[in-house]
Each structure stands twice: as C-alpha cells, then as structure tokens.
Amino acid sequence: MKLSRPVSWFLLAFGVWSWFIWITFVKNLWKDGSGLAFDAAGDPTAYFWVHLLLAVASFLLGTAIGVIGFRGVRALRREAAQGTPDQPSAPTSSAA
C-alpha cells in the first residue's frame, strides 16, 4: 500500500505528538502531590497504575503509527530521488 504525502506526514506528526504529550503526562503523574497517584505512605495507587498503563499503551501505539508515517515519508523521498512517476504513463496507440 502506498501512502500519500499528507497522510505520511500526519502519521509521523501524530507519533511525535503522542510521545510529547504522554511523556509530559507521566512526568506530572510521577510528581503528583494531590494524593491521586500516591497515597499518604507514598505507595502508588490504582489511579497511578491505570494511567501508567495507558501511557505505555499510547507510547507503543504512537511509536507504531509514527514508524508507519516515517516509512511513508522515506518511501516518497526515495521515489522522488529516483525520478519514478507517481502514475503510469498512458499507453500509446500506433496507427499502422
């Protein structure tokens, strides 16, 4: 399957955005002082574990989506460097 340039860039941007957002979230979760992520004894709560699991799943999905986008962008650049046309040329008819 061949991805278009806008779709490839969108997928790549989504992967980068996912990493940026979830890294920020995990940092904030780790420093939580409201009592949601850690109880009074400093032990992680169910809220912490559920949100950490969500972050890990989002890292994995963001990575997979970003890799697909990166491969699409790389394939388009390689195709442009080789000078191959995007569409096949129209057949010529020879009137004998």
mmCIF file of C-alpha atoms in Angstrom:
data_model
loop_
_atom_site.group_PDB
_atom_site.id
_atom_site.type_symbol
_atom_site.label_atom_id
_atom_site.label_comp_id
_atom_site.label_asym_id
_atom_site.label_seq_id
_atom_site.Cartn_x
_atom_site.Cartn_y
_atom_site.Cartn_z
ATOM 1 C CA MET A 1 0.000 0.000 0.000
ATOM 2 C CA LYS A 2 1.250 3.468 -0.834
ATOM 3 C CA LEU A 3 0.551 6.382 1.488
ATOM 4 C CA SER A 4 0.110 9.906 0.212
ATOM 5 C CA ARG A 5 2.476 12.645 1.355
ATOM 6 C CA PRO A 6 -0.091 14.367 3.640
ATOM 7 C CA VAL A 7 -1.108 11.071 5.261
ATOM 8 C CA SER A 8 2.529 10.069 5.826
ATOM 9 C CA TRP A 9 3.357 13.410 7.453
ATOM 10 C CA PHE A 10 0.171 13.292 9.552
ATOM 11 C CA LEU A 11 1.033 9.827 10.892
ATOM 12 C CA LEU A 12 4.600 10.881 11.649
ATOM 13 C CA ALA A 13 3.399 14.040 13.414
ATOM 14 C CA PHE A 14 0.846 12.017 15.384
ATOM 15 C CA GLY A 15 3.574 9.675 16.620
ATOM 16 C CA VAL A 16 5.776 12.561 17.744
ATOM 17 C CA TRP A 17 2.818 14.362 19.352
ATOM 18 C CA SER A 18 1.804 11.198 21.220
ATOM 19 C CA TRP A 19 5.282 10.839 22.707
ATOM 20 C CA PHE A 20 5.440 14.514 23.680
ATOM 21 C CA ILE A 21 2.033 14.504 25.380
ATOM 22 C CA TRP A 22 2.432 11.241 27.247
ATOM 23 C CA ILE A 23 5.978 11.965 28.449
ATOM 24 C CA THR A 24 4.661 15.211 29.897
ATOM 25 C CA PHE A 25 1.757 13.364 31.482
ATOM 26 C CA VAL A 26 3.982 10.691 33.064
ATOM 27 C CA LYS A 27 6.289 13.378 34.478
ATOM 28 C CA ASN A 28 3.283 15.138 36.024
ATOM 29 C CA LEU A 29 1.868 11.835 37.284
ATOM 30 C CA TRP A 30 5.196 10.984 38.932
ATOM 31 C CA LYS A 31 5.317 14.362 40.706
ATOM 32 C CA ASP A 32 1.646 14.247 41.768
ATOM 33 C CA GLY A 33 1.105 15.751 45.194
ATOM 34 C CA SER A 34 -2.697 15.708 45.241
ATOM 35 C CA GLY A 35 -2.944 12.187 46.627
ATOM 36 C CA LEU A 36 -4.390 10.634 43.482
ATOM 37 C CA ALA A 37 -1.260 8.858 42.244
ATOM 38 C CA PHE A 38 0.352 8.113 45.607
ATOM 39 C CA ASP A 39 -1.241 7.507 48.991
ATOM 40 C CA ALA A 40 -0.108 9.026 52.284
ATOM 41 C CA ALA A 41 2.568 6.350 52.682
ATOM 42 C CA GLY A 42 3.982 7.168 49.241
ATOM 43 C CA ASP A 43 2.798 3.954 47.617
ATOM 44 C CA PRO A 44 1.333 4.045 44.096
ATOM 45 C CA THR A 45 -2.459 3.901 43.905
ATOM 46 C CA ALA A 46 -4.697 2.200 41.349
ATOM 47 C CA TYR A 47 -5.018 5.603 39.631
ATOM 48 C CA PHE A 48 -1.249 5.638 39.122
ATOM 49 C CA TRP A 49 -1.095 2.112 37.687
ATOM 50 C CA VAL A 50 -4.058 2.585 35.339
ATOM 51 C CA HIS A 51 -2.680 5.838 33.967
ATOM 52 C CA LEU A 52 0.823 4.423 33.666
ATOM 53 C CA LEU A 53 -0.638 1.515 31.666
ATOM 54 C CA LEU A 54 -2.491 3.999 29.437
ATOM 55 C CA ALA A 55 0.743 5.909 28.885
ATOM 56 C CA VAL A 56 2.684 2.765 27.972
ATOM 57 C CA ALA A 57 -0.041 1.694 25.524
ATOM 58 C CA SER A 58 -0.021 5.181 23.989
ATOM 59 C CA PHE A 59 3.781 5.102 23.676
ATOM 60 C CA LEU A 60 3.550 1.799 21.812
ATOM 61 C CA LEU A 61 0.729 2.936 19.520
ATOM 62 C CA GLY A 62 2.364 6.315 18.926
ATOM 63 C CA THR A 63 5.608 4.591 18.032
ATOM 64 C CA ALA A 64 3.905 2.187 15.622
ATOM 65 C CA ILE A 65 1.927 4.963 13.936
ATOM 66 C CA GLY A 66 4.979 7.218 13.764
ATOM 67 C CA VAL A 67 7.081 4.456 12.207
ATOM 68 C CA ILE A 68 4.416 3.881 9.537
ATOM 69 C CA GLY A 69 4.408 7.606 8.779
ATOM 70 C CA PHE A 70 8.209 7.774 8.725
ATOM 71 C CA ARG A 71 8.414 4.841 6.349
ATOM 72 C CA GLY A 72 5.834 6.503 4.101
ATOM 73 C CA VAL A 73 7.769 9.784 4.017
ATOM 74 C CA ARG A 74 11.032 7.942 3.386
ATOM 75 C CA ALA A 75 9.498 5.912 0.549
ATOM 76 C CA LEU A 76 8.120 9.062 -1.089
ATOM 77 C CA ARG A 77 11.505 10.782 -0.857
ATOM 78 C CA ARG A 78 13.288 7.742 -2.256
ATOM 79 C CA GLU A 79 10.768 7.589 -5.101
ATOM 80 C CA ALA A 80 11.255 11.293 -5.850
ATOM 81 C CA ALA A 81 15.040 10.871 -5.839
ATOM 82 C CA GLN A 82 14.812 8.026 -8.330
ATOM 83 C CA GLY A 83 12.550 10.098 -10.545
ATOM 84 C CA THR A 84 9.873 7.452 -10.883
ATOM 85 C CA PRO A 85 6.489 8.846 -11.856
ATOM 86 C CA ASP A 86 3.586 8.538 -9.444
ATOM 87 C CA GLN A 87 1.245 7.326 -12.151
ATOM 88 C CA PRO A 88 1.919 5.015 -15.048
ATOM 89 C CA SER A 89 2.227 6.685 -18.410
ATOM 90 C CA ALA A 90 -0.692 6.470 -20.775
ATOM 91 C CA PRO A 91 -0.424 3.737 -23.404
ATOM 92 C CA THR A 92 0.383 4.914 -26.869
ATOM 93 C CA SER A 93 -1.501 3.627 -29.836
ATOM 94 C CA SER A 94 0.194 3.102 -33.106
ATOM 95 C CA ALA A 95 -1.946 3.618 -36.155
ATOM 96 C CA ALA A 96 -0.349 1.478 -38.824
#
